[in-house]
Amino acid sequence: MTITITAFERSPDRGRGLARDMRVRWALEEAGQHYEVRLVSFEALKQPAHLALQPFGQIPTFEEGDLTLFESGAIVLHIAERHGGLLPRDANGRARAIAWMFAALNTVEPPIFDHSLARILERDEPWYEHRLQSLEKSIRKRLDSLSRHLGDADWLDGAFSAGDLLMVSVLLRLKSAKIFDDYPSLAAYVARGEARPAYQRAFAAQLAVFQAASAG
Ligand SMILES: N[C@@H](CCC(=O)N[C@@H](CSCc1ccc([N+](=O)[O-])cc1)C(=O)NCC(=O)O)C(=O)O
């Protein structure tokens, strides 16, 4: 059955692989699944046709036969459950890998995303500097815990899983941030994720969309 996802017609991440269709593309590549992409403009995101797929007017969405999904984490979980390669076979290992998926999106991503949003939207607020310091403290707290858990392992819990895919996707936003200089083991962890052939295929596909839009 054809798999179709939605992505930005012209991504504001300028091909840096930060828009959340990247996680879905990566999971599909890890699972060896071909997929089509429907590119959506910012205006179309808010029209009834897209809102019927994604009630918050965002990308990505995922369509496969009579199934429509939104929320990148849920889509990655669906791909991992429907196709091999992203979750351990043993039940306890699977449950732990799914816990790391939630940890990536619920525990680690929020201060990182809020920090990047604050730098874009809140620069002119009188409390901007204080808020950045507070968010940076929250980020460091999470990175301290994560690097302590990871230690010198390659992945969070045995073999690479959907938990690592989402955690690396979340940490990628810090790649250019100075804070990451203090966490060399996490920088190496992210680099291992980026070195995966499936990641590289997904990244190249998303970048090609931005390059075509920029050339057009
Ligand atoms: N919880 C949802 C969140 C989806 C989401 O945030 N989608 C964003 C794009 S990915 C988030 C994102 C946006 C921009 C960059 N960037 O680097 O410029 C990176 C990531 C979107 O559609 N925004 C349009 C809107 O809300 O109107 C999910 O995980 O699927």
XYZ file of C-alpha atoms and ligand atoms in Angstrom:
246
model
C 0.000 0.000 0.000
C 1.257 3.492 -0.822
C 2.564 5.513 2.108
C 2.179 9.273 1.792
C 3.519 11.844 4.251
C 3.196 15.624 4.259
C 6.106 18.048 4.519
C 6.699 21.765 4.110
C 6.648 23.027 0.526
C 9.381 25.455 1.642
C 10.781 24.445 5.021
C 11.819 27.258 7.399
C 14.612 24.961 8.577
C 16.276 25.661 5.197
C 17.121 21.987 4.662
C 18.818 21.494 8.057
C 16.625 18.463 8.819
C 14.910 20.046 11.846
C 11.324 20.009 10.565
C 9.480 17.031 12.017
C 8.843 15.242 8.726
C 12.542 14.343 9.011
C 11.853 11.843 11.835
C 9.185 10.127 9.778
C 11.371 10.022 6.665
C 14.213 8.531 8.785
C 11.939 5.868 10.325
C 10.588 4.901 6.894
C 14.128 4.598 5.544
C 15.200 2.473 8.548
C 12.166 0.248 7.885
C 13.002 0.032 4.176
C 9.646 1.499 3.190
C 9.129 3.569 0.040
C 7.012 6.671 0.588
C 5.512 9.560 -1.341
C 5.603 13.141 -0.105
C 2.804 15.688 -0.483
C 4.320 19.145 -0.070
C 2.088 21.634 1.727
C 2.260 25.435 1.807
C 1.845 27.346 5.075
C -1.539 28.569 3.812
C -2.736 25.067 2.863
C -1.822 23.797 6.363
C -4.726 25.794 7.750
C -7.320 24.755 5.133
C -10.074 22.161 5.841
C -8.484 19.469 3.645
C -5.296 19.426 5.752
C -7.030 20.094 9.072
C -9.033 16.913 8.452
C -5.703 15.054 8.611
C -3.950 17.169 11.250
C -6.343 19.122 13.533
C -3.572 21.509 14.618
C -2.733 22.541 11.048
C 0.803 21.161 11.056
C 3.075 18.681 9.275
C 3.846 15.783 9.240
C 0.905 13.539 8.555
C 1.017 9.904 7.456
C -1.429 8.097 5.186
C -1.358 4.366 4.435
C -4.500 2.763 2.966
C -7.465 3.818 5.133
C -5.184 4.906 8.003
C -4.380 8.577 8.589
C -2.046 9.556 11.447
C -0.594 12.762 12.842
C 1.994 13.429 15.624
C 5.507 12.497 14.481
C 6.103 10.311 17.547
C 2.929 8.309 16.927
C 3.818 7.935 13.255
C 7.319 6.659 14.121
C 5.781 4.194 16.605
C 3.309 2.992 13.973
C 6.119 2.452 11.453
C 8.181 0.642 14.105
C 5.271 -1.634 15.043
C 4.149 -2.302 11.443
C 7.603 -2.801 9.959
C 10.813 -4.265 11.430
C 14.092 -2.672 12.436
C 13.113 -0.050 15.031
C 11.903 -1.965 18.102
C 13.390 -5.010 19.865
C 11.545 -8.313 19.448
C 11.356 -9.032 23.197
C 8.377 -7.436 24.940
C 10.347 -5.818 27.778
C 12.936 -4.414 25.365
C 10.128 -3.009 23.199
C 8.500 -1.387 26.215
C 11.811 0.226 27.251
C 12.431 1.504 23.719
C 8.953 3.091 23.694
C 9.723 4.663 27.077
C 12.771 6.308 25.476
C 10.520 7.599 22.651
C 8.356 9.309 25.258
C 11.432 10.559 27.129
C 12.754 12.156 23.945
C 9.504 14.015 23.203
C 8.170 14.633 26.736
C 11.287 15.151 28.853
C 14.196 16.213 26.660
C 12.593 18.099 23.741
C 10.408 20.661 25.586
C 13.186 22.901 27.015
C 15.204 22.562 23.792
C 12.256 23.539 21.595
C 11.208 26.346 23.962
C 14.790 27.690 23.929
C 14.894 27.804 20.120
C 11.411 29.374 19.980
C 12.354 32.005 22.606
C 15.388 33.006 20.528
C 13.096 33.612 17.534
C 9.972 35.086 19.146
C 10.930 36.597 22.523
C 14.149 38.586 21.880
C 12.420 41.932 22.504
C 10.809 40.926 25.817
C 12.279 42.513 28.985
C 12.619 39.054 30.582
C 14.329 37.504 27.523
C 17.799 37.019 29.037
C 16.428 35.591 32.275
C 14.171 33.203 30.358
C 17.072 31.975 28.181
C 19.171 31.334 31.286
C 16.327 29.428 32.894
C 15.744 27.325 29.760
C 19.455 26.633 29.409
C 19.507 25.393 33.019
C 16.599 23.036 32.207
C 18.360 21.780 29.078
C 21.602 21.121 31.001
C 19.650 19.185 33.638
C 18.256 16.884 30.949
C 21.581 16.533 29.095
C 23.399 15.730 32.354
C 20.935 12.884 33.026
C 20.999 11.643 29.444
C 24.791 11.612 29.147
C 25.040 9.869 32.519
C 22.638 7.151 31.306
C 24.313 6.754 27.899
C 27.827 6.493 29.370
C 30.062 5.022 26.643
C 27.277 2.975 24.991
C 26.410 3.455 21.339
C 22.633 3.603 21.898
C 20.274 4.147 24.829
C 19.305 0.528 25.475
C 21.130 -2.100 23.449
C 20.596 -1.943 19.679
C 19.510 1.227 17.846
C 15.764 1.738 18.254
C 12.960 4.223 17.602
C 13.875 5.685 20.996
C 17.323 6.600 19.667
C 15.828 7.880 16.393
C 13.640 10.347 18.273
C 16.312 11.258 20.842
C 18.887 12.008 18.119
C 16.241 13.980 16.203
C 15.590 16.086 19.311
C 19.291 16.645 20.082
C 20.047 17.682 16.480
C 18.570 21.081 17.267
C 21.477 21.646 19.714
C 24.177 20.783 17.159
C 25.077 24.411 16.535
C 24.485 25.530 20.133
C 27.489 26.256 22.379
C 25.881 24.218 25.184
C 26.603 21.047 23.231
C 30.367 21.654 23.517
C 30.028 20.540 27.146
C 28.503 17.169 26.169
C 30.977 15.428 23.832
C 29.437 11.974 24.443
C 26.027 13.262 23.291
C 27.586 15.001 20.284
C 29.184 11.643 19.354
C 25.798 9.928 19.904
C 24.128 12.356 17.490
C 26.946 11.869 14.977
C 26.385 8.087 15.112
C 22.732 8.676 14.271
C 23.622 11.017 11.392
C 26.110 8.449 10.058
C 23.362 5.849 9.570
C 22.652 5.336 5.854
C 18.897 5.595 6.508
C 19.380 9.005 8.153
C 21.519 10.182 5.259
C 18.900 9.131 2.692
C 16.167 10.892 4.671
C 18.235 14.053 5.122
C 19.155 14.191 1.426
C 15.490 13.805 0.436
C 14.369 16.635 2.723
C 17.253 18.877 1.614
C 16.396 18.245 -2.059
C 12.917 19.698 -1.456
C 14.407 22.889 -0.022
C 16.986 23.160 -2.814
C 14.314 22.698 -5.506
C 12.095 25.313 -3.823
C 15.043 27.718 -3.566
C 15.980 27.195 -7.214
C 12.358 27.643 -8.360
N 3.706 17.533 17.936
C 3.676 17.645 16.498
C 4.304 18.973 16.120
C 4.400 19.158 14.635
C 5.034 20.482 14.303
O 5.561 21.188 15.174
N 5.012 20.825 13.005
C 5.552 22.090 12.596
C 6.780 21.869 11.701
S 8.008 20.896 12.500
C 8.545 22.103 13.734
C 9.642 22.979 13.206
C 9.369 24.184 12.564
C 10.405 24.962 12.077
C 11.709 24.516 12.228
N 12.810 25.315 11.749
O 13.971 24.920 11.966
O 12.537 26.363 11.127
C 11.973 23.314 12.861
C 10.943 22.536 13.331
C 4.517 22.815 11.761
O 3.815 22.220 10.973
N 4.458 24.141 11.986
C 3.520 24.957 11.236
C 2.519 25.568 12.156
O 2.498 25.187 13.348
O 1.763 26.449 11.680
C 4.448 16.475 15.853
O 5.431 16.032 16.487
O 4.064 16.011 14.771
